[in-house]
Structures are given as structure tokens and as C-alpha cells.
Amino acid sequence: MEDERSFSDICGGRLALQRRYYSPSCREFCLSCPRLSLRSLTAVTCTVWLAAYGLFTLCENSMILSAAIFITLLGLLGYLHFVKIDQETLLIIDSLGIQMTSSYASGKESTTFIEMGKVKDVVINEAIYMKVIYYLCILLKDPMEPHGISQVVPVFQSAKPRLDCLIEVYRSCQEILAHQKATSASP
Amino acid sequence: MVGYSPSPLPERVIYGFVLFLSSQFALILSLLWAFIPESWLNSLGLTYWPQKYRAFALPVYLLITIVIGYVLLFGINLMSTSPLNSMYTITENYAKNLQQKKYQEDASSTLRDIPISEVNQMFFFAAKELYGKN
């Protein structure tokens, strides 16, 4: 079963949340970030090239122009490969664990998996990030202390959706975690 | 501080008056030093006083320090904000002790930190009727 809705992130950009219910114990949430806009790309390229042209008129060295072209190309490729995240996915499987995937604009995908034995809870936390934002995070258990938290893993770090989107994801995750606790408590 | 109160006391009157007098004296002295020419000061016998350049330089130093202080304070605030993946957004060293107190039936409830999972349940499950329409 698939479901798609549109939300907005903390800066006002549009996000699309796709929810897939594979089974009562397995769900996937896919957040698509807004694509690289032509306007910002043109603006950055124009500023870099105008600055290079200004330097060229000062120094009369044509290497500056070719260096600017080179820098723009390399910078764009680096940005698409290392910085610009197109889609973030959160997959929860009841008995196995939680998997987070980030796919970059150049096609690269980076995946993190946390097994269910380590997961204590999935909560919505508030923190300061230039202003107060809500973000979803996974709390990991502390092996020493039964009620302690060893680590906080934030999810959807580059999409940064707002509270309404987070509440949807939070409720679904809590249903699965409650289901998992019920089945693990009864042997 | 135990027993501290900001009320006026006889000692404080004297401190205040001494401060007032000394600050007025320092002001008059610095104005005199800045305006009287070097030759007159030398003829009076006062030769080892700071250069007149300092009359401009020290106020400028002070103003720039104040401006940089604003920038520095902002930077220190940014640096000491804990990142999103830090434990300090959820708990801290002193809070941990309170979490482990056991619940007693007959006593009034002790002041303790509510774990974030419970807070989330209260906010985001119980308030379904507020958000549940969309």
C-alpha cells in the first residue's frame, strides 16, 4: 500500500513524503527534497564568473578565466556528489531493525542500519539549530544502564521536515515499536 | 550569597562617594592632560606622561573592543550550542540521578525528569484530535 503527501521543510521548501506499508511489521518512509534549482545554479555560476572576470581585468592573466570555469565544474560535481541529498528513506522492520538511506543527486547512496536490539525509542526532539526546530531521532539503548540512553541518532537531517510530517512518521514508528515490544515481551 | 541584600548601607554610601569623586577626578585629569600643550607640561616638570596620541587611541581601542565583544559573544553562543546528535539535547549529568527514584504510593510525587518518550506520547498521541484532521 502506497501513500504520497506533500509537506514543507523548515525553510519553506516543498517536500514529498511517500509512505509504503509493506506489512503490519514493516514500513518505509521516503522524503524527497526539492531538486537543485536552475535559478540558484545560474546565480552561483554568474557570481563566480563575474568575480573571475573582474580579477582578469585587474591582472590581465587569462589563466584566471579557465581556472574559474574549472572551479565551477568541479564545484558543481562535488556538490552533487557529496552535499546535495535528493531523497532520504527510513525503513522499519519489526524484528530486524531500522535502516536509513540517503541518496545523493549524483546517484550515490549511503545507508545506515541499526538493529532492533539497540533501539530504545523513536522520538521527536526539539533543539536549537539557528532557531528551535523539531527533528525525529532514534534513541539507542545503553548496555550498562537499563533506562539509559547511549546515543542519539537524528534522521532526515538534510530534508528537515516540519512538525506535521514528523508526527505522521512518529505515529507509524510508534505503532511498529509497540507491536515489537508486545511480541518480544511475550515469549 | 547568604544574607546579601541590595539595600543602602552606611558603608555603601562612602564607597559610592569615593567612586564618584575618583571618576570625576580622573575625567578632569585626562581632559587637562589632553588639552594642555606638551611644552607647558614639561615646564611644570611633568615629563614622563603618556603621548598625546593615546588621547585618540585609547577610546578607539575601547570602542573596537566593545564591537568585537558583540561578535565574540555571538560566536561563543554558536559554539556552545550542542549539535543535534548530542546527548545533551535530551538529558544531562544531574538529570540522570532523578530518573532512577522509585515511585512511592503514599508520598507526594518527587520532582523528577520525565523521560522524553513519555513526553512524546503525551504530546503526539494524546493530541490526535488537534492534528488528526489532516
GROMACS .gro file of C-alpha atoms in nm:
model
  321
    1MET     CA    1   0.000   0.000   0.000
    2GLU     CA    2   0.150   0.335  -0.101
    3ASP     CA    3   0.060   0.686   0.004
    4GLU     CA    4   0.208   1.021  -0.101
    5ARG     CA    5   0.160   1.361   0.059
    6SER     CA    6   0.335   1.692   0.032
    7PHE     CA    7   0.474   1.883   0.328
    8SER     CA    8   0.719   2.166   0.374
    9ASP     CA    9   1.058   2.183   0.541
   10ILE     CA   10   1.177   2.434   0.797
   11CYS     CA   11   1.288   2.680   0.527
   12GLY     CA   12   0.960   2.666   0.339
   13GLY     CA   13   1.069   2.438   0.054
   14ARG     CA   14   0.836   2.163  -0.061
   15LEU     CA   15   0.893   1.804   0.045
   16ALA     CA   16   0.712   1.490  -0.065
   17LEU     CA   17   0.660   1.211   0.185
   18GLN     CA   18   0.589   0.867   0.043
   19ARG     CA   19   0.472   0.605   0.286
   20ARG     CA   20   0.477   0.239   0.196
   21TYR     CA   21   0.307  -0.012   0.422
   22TYR     CA   22   0.460  -0.342   0.323
   23SER     CA   23   0.308  -0.531   0.614
   24PRO     CA   24   0.194  -0.457   0.971
   25SER     CA   25   0.552  -0.501   1.083
   26CYS     CA   26   0.740  -0.330   0.803
   27ARG     CA   27   0.705   0.027   0.684
   28GLU     CA   28   0.907   0.265   0.472
   29PHE     CA   29   0.907   0.647   0.464
   30CYS     CA   30   1.064   0.827   0.173
   31LEU     CA   31   1.123   1.203   0.187
   32SER     CA   32   1.213   1.375  -0.140
   33CYS     CA   33   1.393   1.705  -0.110
   34PRO     CA   34   1.346   1.983  -0.364
   35ARG     CA   35   1.580   1.950  -0.660
   36LEU     CA   36   1.871   2.178  -0.736
   37SER     CA   37   1.702   2.485  -0.878
   38LEU     CA   38   1.821   2.637  -1.204
   39ARG     CA   39   1.793   2.981  -1.052
   40SER     CA   40   2.044   2.918  -0.773
   41LEU     CA   41   2.280   2.735  -1.008
   42THR     CA   42   2.276   3.026  -1.254
   43ALA     CA   43   2.323   3.276  -0.975
   44VAL     CA   44   2.629   3.098  -0.831
   45THR     CA   45   2.786   3.045  -1.174
   46CYS     CA   46   2.732   3.409  -1.269
   47THR     CA   47   2.886   3.542  -0.947
   48VAL     CA   48   3.190   3.316  -0.976
   49TRP     CA   49   3.247   3.407  -1.340
   50LEU     CA   50   3.191   3.778  -1.285
   51ALA     CA   51   3.439   3.774  -0.997
   52ALA     CA   52   3.689   3.589  -1.216
   53TYR     CA   53   3.636   3.840  -1.496
   54GLY     CA   54   3.690   4.124  -1.251
   55LEU     CA   55   4.017   3.965  -1.138
   56PHE     CA   56   4.115   3.914  -1.502
   57THR     CA   57   4.068   4.282  -1.584
   58LEU     CA   58   4.294   4.361  -1.286
   59CYS     CA   59   4.567   4.106  -1.356
   60GLU     CA   60   4.548   4.055  -1.738
   61ASN     CA   61   4.615   3.684  -1.684
   62SER     CA   62   4.383   3.461  -1.885
   63MET     CA   63   4.455   3.160  -1.663
   64ILE     CA   64   4.208   3.307  -1.416
   65LEU     CA   65   3.919   3.260  -1.657
   66SER     CA   66   3.998   2.896  -1.730
   67ALA     CA   67   4.057   2.837  -1.359
   68ALA     CA   68   3.712   2.982  -1.286
   69ILE     CA   69   3.549   2.750  -1.538
   70PHE     CA   70   3.735   2.456  -1.389
   71ILE     CA   71   3.641   2.550  -1.034
   72THR     CA   72   3.276   2.590  -1.128
   73LEU     CA   73   3.262   2.249  -1.293
   74LEU     CA   74   3.445   2.071  -1.014
   75GLY     CA   75   3.245   2.252  -0.751
   76LEU     CA   76   2.918   2.152  -0.914
   77LEU     CA   77   3.024   1.789  -0.942
   78GLY     CA   78   3.147   1.783  -0.583
   79TYR     CA   79   2.829   1.945  -0.458
   80LEU     CA   80   2.609   1.696  -0.640
   81HIS     CA   81   2.812   1.402  -0.519
   82PHE     CA   82   2.885   1.494  -0.159
   83VAL     CA   83   2.635   1.752  -0.045
   84LYS     CA   84   2.305   1.753  -0.232
   85ILE     CA   85   2.075   1.486  -0.097
   86ASP     CA   86   1.777   1.404  -0.318
   87GLN     CA   87   1.592   1.153  -0.111
   88GLU     CA   88   1.601   1.020   0.243
   89THR     CA   89   1.440   0.692   0.335
   90LEU     CA   90   1.359   0.534   0.668
   91LEU     CA   91   1.275   0.164   0.666
   92ILE     CA   92   1.150   0.000   0.984
   93ILE     CA   93   1.131  -0.375   1.007
   94ASP     CA   94   0.979  -0.501   1.327
   95SER     CA   95   1.213  -0.776   1.428
   96LEU     CA   96   1.525  -0.668   1.239
   97GLY     CA   97   1.593  -0.300   1.285
   98ILE     CA   98   1.587   0.042   1.128
   99GLN     CA   99   1.761   0.138   0.808
  100MET     CA  100   1.829   0.493   0.690
  101THR     CA  101   1.928   0.560   0.329
  102SER     CA  102   2.036   0.890   0.179
  103SER     CA  103   2.061   0.911  -0.197
  104TYR     CA  104   2.265   1.195  -0.338
  105ALA     CA  105   2.198   1.382  -0.660
  106SER     CA  106   2.485   1.208  -0.838
  107GLY     CA  107   2.334   0.868  -0.764
  108LYS     CA  108   2.546   0.780  -0.464
  109GLU     CA  109   2.362   0.613  -0.179
  110SER     CA  110   2.470   0.593   0.179
  111THR     CA  111   2.299   0.352   0.416
  112THR     CA  112   2.300   0.310   0.791
  113PHE     CA  113   2.141   0.018   0.970
  114ILE     CA  114   2.060  -0.005   1.340
  115GLU     CA  115   1.949  -0.339   1.476
  116MET     CA  116   1.633  -0.355   1.682
  117GLY     CA  117   1.814  -0.477   1.993
  118LYS     CA  118   1.990  -0.144   2.018
  119VAL     CA  119   1.688   0.077   1.954
  120LYS     CA  120   1.525   0.216   2.264
  121ASP     CA  121   1.274   0.450   2.108
  122VAL     CA  122   1.199   0.686   1.821
  123VAL     CA  123   1.111   1.033   1.948
  124ILE     CA  124   1.059   1.386   1.823
  125ASN     CA  125   1.310   1.609   1.993
  126GLU     CA  126   1.345   1.986   1.991
  127ALA     CA  127   1.681   2.154   1.961
  128ILE     CA  128   1.838   2.481   1.858
  129TYR     CA  129   1.972   2.500   1.503
  130MET     CA  130   1.975   2.876   1.439
  131LYS     CA  131   1.618   2.861   1.572
  132VAL     CA  132   1.425   2.594   1.755
  133ILE     CA  133   1.343   2.301   1.526
  134TYR     CA  134   1.175   1.967   1.576
  135TYR     CA  135   1.354   1.663   1.445
  136LEU     CA  136   1.299   1.292   1.461
  137CYS     CA  137   1.567   1.089   1.629
  138ILE     CA  138   1.637   0.731   1.726
  139LEU     CA  139   1.748   0.671   2.085
  140LEU     CA  140   1.987   0.383   2.136
  141LYS     CA  141   1.999   0.171   2.448
  142ASP     CA  142   2.286   0.185   2.691
  143PRO     CA  143   2.420  -0.166   2.763
  144MET     CA  144   2.527  -0.060   3.115
  145GLU     CA  145   2.207   0.106   3.229
  146PRO     CA  146   1.864  -0.039   3.162
  147HIS     CA  147   1.695   0.301   3.137
  148GLY     CA  148   1.983   0.495   2.996
  149ILE     CA  149   2.040   0.633   2.652
  150SER     CA  150   2.376   0.584   2.492
  151GLN     CA  151   2.336   0.773   2.169
  152VAL     CA  152   2.101   0.997   1.976
  153VAL     CA  153   2.078   0.940   1.600
  154PRO     CA  154   1.889   1.212   1.416
  155VAL     CA  155   1.709   1.112   1.095
  156PHE     CA  156   1.601   1.321   0.796
  157GLN     CA  157   1.892   1.554   0.862
  158SER     CA  158   1.905   1.722   0.525
  159ALA     CA  159   1.536   1.722   0.446
  160LYS     CA  160   1.442   1.874   0.784
  161PRO     CA  161   1.066   1.842   0.763
  162ARG     CA  162   0.827   2.033   0.984
  163LEU     CA  163   0.628   1.903   1.277
  164ASP     CA  164   0.323   1.782   1.084
  165CYS     CA  165   0.531   1.549   0.870
  166LEU     CA  166   0.726   1.433   1.175
  167ILE     CA  167   0.410   1.348   1.364
  168GLU     CA  168   0.296   1.120   1.082
  169VAL     CA  169   0.624   0.933   1.076
  170TYR     CA  170   0.638   0.925   1.456
  171ARG     CA  171   0.295   0.767   1.491
  172SER     CA  172   0.371   0.497   1.239
  173CYS     CA  173   0.702   0.419   1.403
  174GLN     CA  174   0.542   0.401   1.747
  175GLU     CA  175   0.284   0.153   1.620
  176ILE     CA  176   0.556  -0.073   1.495
  177LEU     CA  177   0.766  -0.036   1.811
  178ALA     CA  178   0.466  -0.110   2.031
  179HIS     CA  179   0.395  -0.413   1.818
  180GLN     CA  180   0.756  -0.520   1.854
  181LYS     CA  181   0.758  -0.473   2.232
  182ALA     CA  182   0.438  -0.674   2.261
  183THR     CA  183   0.577  -0.963   2.062
  184SER     CA  184   0.913  -0.958   2.237
  185ALA     CA  185   0.759  -0.937   2.584
  186SER     CA  186   0.550  -1.248   2.529
  187PRO     CA  187   0.796  -1.531   2.455
  188MET     CA  188   2.524   3.471   4.877
  189VAL     CA  189   2.375   3.429   5.221
  190GLY     CA  190   2.243   3.747   5.379
  191TYR     CA  191   2.308   3.968   5.078
  192SER     CA  192   2.057   4.244   5.015
  193PRO     CA  193   2.085   4.541   4.783
  194SER     CA  194   1.963   4.796   5.042
  195PRO     CA  195   2.161   5.113   5.108
  196LEU     CA  196   2.408   5.083   5.397
  197PRO     CA  197   2.641   5.342   5.550
  198GLU     CA  198   2.948   5.171   5.405
  199ARG     CA  199   2.796   5.172   5.060
  200VAL     CA  200   2.735   5.545   5.080
  201ILE     CA  201   3.103   5.603   5.139
  202TYR     CA  202   3.207   5.360   4.862
  203GLY     CA  203   2.975   5.533   4.620
  204PHE     CA  204   3.101   5.878   4.707
  205VAL     CA  205   3.466   5.772   4.675
  206LEU     CA  206   3.392   5.619   4.336
  207PHE     CA  207   3.213   5.933   4.225
  208LEU     CA  208   3.497   6.160   4.335
  209SER     CA  209   3.769   5.946   4.182
  210SER     CA  210   3.590   5.911   3.850
  211GLN     CA  211   3.533   6.287   3.827
  212PHE     CA  212   3.895   6.347   3.916
  213ALA     CA  213   4.015   6.102   3.651
  214LEU     CA  214   3.795   6.269   3.391
  215ILE     CA  215   3.920   6.623   3.470
  216LEU     CA  216   4.278   6.499   3.478
  217SER     CA  217   4.257   6.327   3.141
  218LEU     CA  218   4.092   6.632   2.984
  219LEU     CA  219   4.364   6.859   3.122
  220TRP     CA  220   4.637   6.625   3.005
  221ALA     CA  221   4.486   6.601   2.657
  222PHE     CA  222   4.446   6.976   2.603
  223ILE     CA  223   4.749   7.133   2.773
  224PRO     CA  224   5.041   7.151   2.526
  225GLU     CA  225   5.344   6.934   2.582
  226SER     CA  226   5.575   7.232   2.643
  227TRP     CA  227   5.365   7.366   2.932
  228LEU     CA  228   5.355   7.022   3.096
  229ASN     CA  229   5.732   6.993   3.058
  230SER     CA  230   5.786   7.335   3.212
  231LEU     CA  231   5.580   7.223   3.510
  232GLY     CA  232   5.817   6.929   3.546
  233LEU     CA  233   5.572   6.658   3.429
  234THR     CA  234   5.779   6.490   3.158
  235TYR     CA  235   5.702   6.119   3.183
  236TRP     CA  236   5.336   6.119   3.087
  237PRO     CA  237   5.177   5.921   2.800
  238GLN     CA  238   5.198   6.056   2.446
  239LYS     CA  239   4.909   6.271   2.326
  240TYR     CA  240   4.844   6.007   2.064
  241ARG     CA  241   4.690   5.798   2.341
  242ALA     CA  242   4.409   6.053   2.380
  243PHE     CA  243   4.274   5.933   2.046
  244ALA     CA  244   4.394   5.577   2.052
  245LEU     CA  245   4.252   5.456   2.383
  246PRO     CA  246   3.888   5.550   2.317
  247VAL     CA  247   3.912   5.394   1.972
  248TYR     CA  248   4.056   5.074   2.123
  249LEU     CA  249   3.771   5.065   2.372
  250LEU     CA  250   3.502   5.107   2.108
  251ILE     CA  251   3.651   4.839   1.886
  252THR     CA  252   3.673   4.605   2.185
  253ILE     CA  253   3.303   4.657   2.250
  254VAL     CA  254   3.213   4.584   1.888
  255ILE     CA  255   3.429   4.273   1.880
  256GLY     CA  256   3.273   4.171   2.209
  257TYR     CA  257   2.933   4.152   2.041
  258VAL     CA  258   3.069   3.935   1.761
  259LEU     CA  259   3.264   3.720   2.006
  260LEU     CA  260   2.961   3.664   2.229
  261PHE     CA  261   2.755   3.554   1.930
  262GLY     CA  262   3.032   3.318   1.826
  263ILE     CA  263   3.065   3.170   2.174
  264ASN     CA  264   2.691   3.109   2.182
  265LEU     CA  265   2.703   2.930   1.849
  266MET     CA  266   2.995   2.718   1.958
  267SER     CA  267   2.840   2.611   2.284
  268THR     CA  268   2.508   2.508   2.130
  269SER     CA  269   2.508   2.132   2.137
  270PRO     CA  270   2.477   1.962   1.795
  271LEU     CA  271   2.161   1.776   1.703
  272ASN     CA  272   2.311   1.435   1.770
  273SER     CA  273   2.439   1.514   2.116
  274MET     CA  274   2.307   1.356   2.435
  275TYR     CA  275   2.274   1.697   2.597
  276THR     CA  276   1.962   1.778   2.397
  277ILE     CA  277   1.780   1.509   2.593
  278THR     CA  278   1.942   1.479   2.929
  279GLU     CA  279   2.243   1.587   3.134
  280ASN     CA  280   2.461   1.468   3.419
  281TYR     CA  281   2.240   1.591   3.701
  282ALA     CA  282   1.917   1.475   3.543
  283LYS     CA  283   2.023   1.113   3.537
  284ASN     CA  284   2.010   1.076   3.914
  285LEU     CA  285   1.648   1.181   3.932
  286GLN     CA  286   1.528   0.930   3.679
  287GLN     CA  287   1.604   0.633   3.896
  288LYS     CA  288   1.395   0.723   4.201
  289LYS     CA  289   1.128   0.467   4.267
  290TYR     CA  290   0.763   0.561   4.274
  291GLN     CA  291   0.611   0.564   4.624
  292GLU     CA  292   0.237   0.534   4.669
  293ASP     CA  293   0.180   0.737   4.986
  294ALA     CA  294   0.432   1.015   4.942
  295SER     CA  295   0.371   1.314   4.717
  296SER     CA  296   0.537   1.263   4.382
  297THR     CA  297   0.902   1.356   4.383
  298LEU     CA  298   1.030   1.609   4.139
  299ARG     CA  299   1.187   1.411   3.860
  300ASP     CA  300   1.267   1.446   3.495
  301ILE     CA  301   1.002   1.293   3.274
  302PRO     CA  302   1.171   1.075   3.010
  303ILE     CA  303   1.140   1.208   2.659
  304SER     CA  304   0.949   0.901   2.541
  305GLU     CA  305   0.666   0.974   2.785
  306VAL     CA  306   0.660   1.342   2.688
  307ASN     CA  307   0.633   1.245   2.323
  308GLN     CA  308   0.349   1.004   2.391
  309MET     CA  309   0.160   1.275   2.576
  310PHE     CA  310   0.211   1.537   2.307
  311PHE     CA  311   0.179   1.345   1.988
  312PHE     CA  312  -0.055   1.058   2.066
  313ALA     CA  313  -0.297   1.225   2.303
  314ALA     CA  314  -0.340   1.532   2.085
  315LYS     CA  315  -0.482   1.334   1.796
  316GLU     CA  316  -0.793   1.546   1.781
  317LEU     CA  317  -0.583   1.859   1.723
  318TYR     CA  318  -0.371   1.723   1.442
  319GLY     CA  319  -0.573   1.423   1.337
  320LYS     CA  320  -0.796   1.602   1.091
  321ASN     CA  321  -0.525   1.646   0.826
   0.00000   0.00000   0.00000
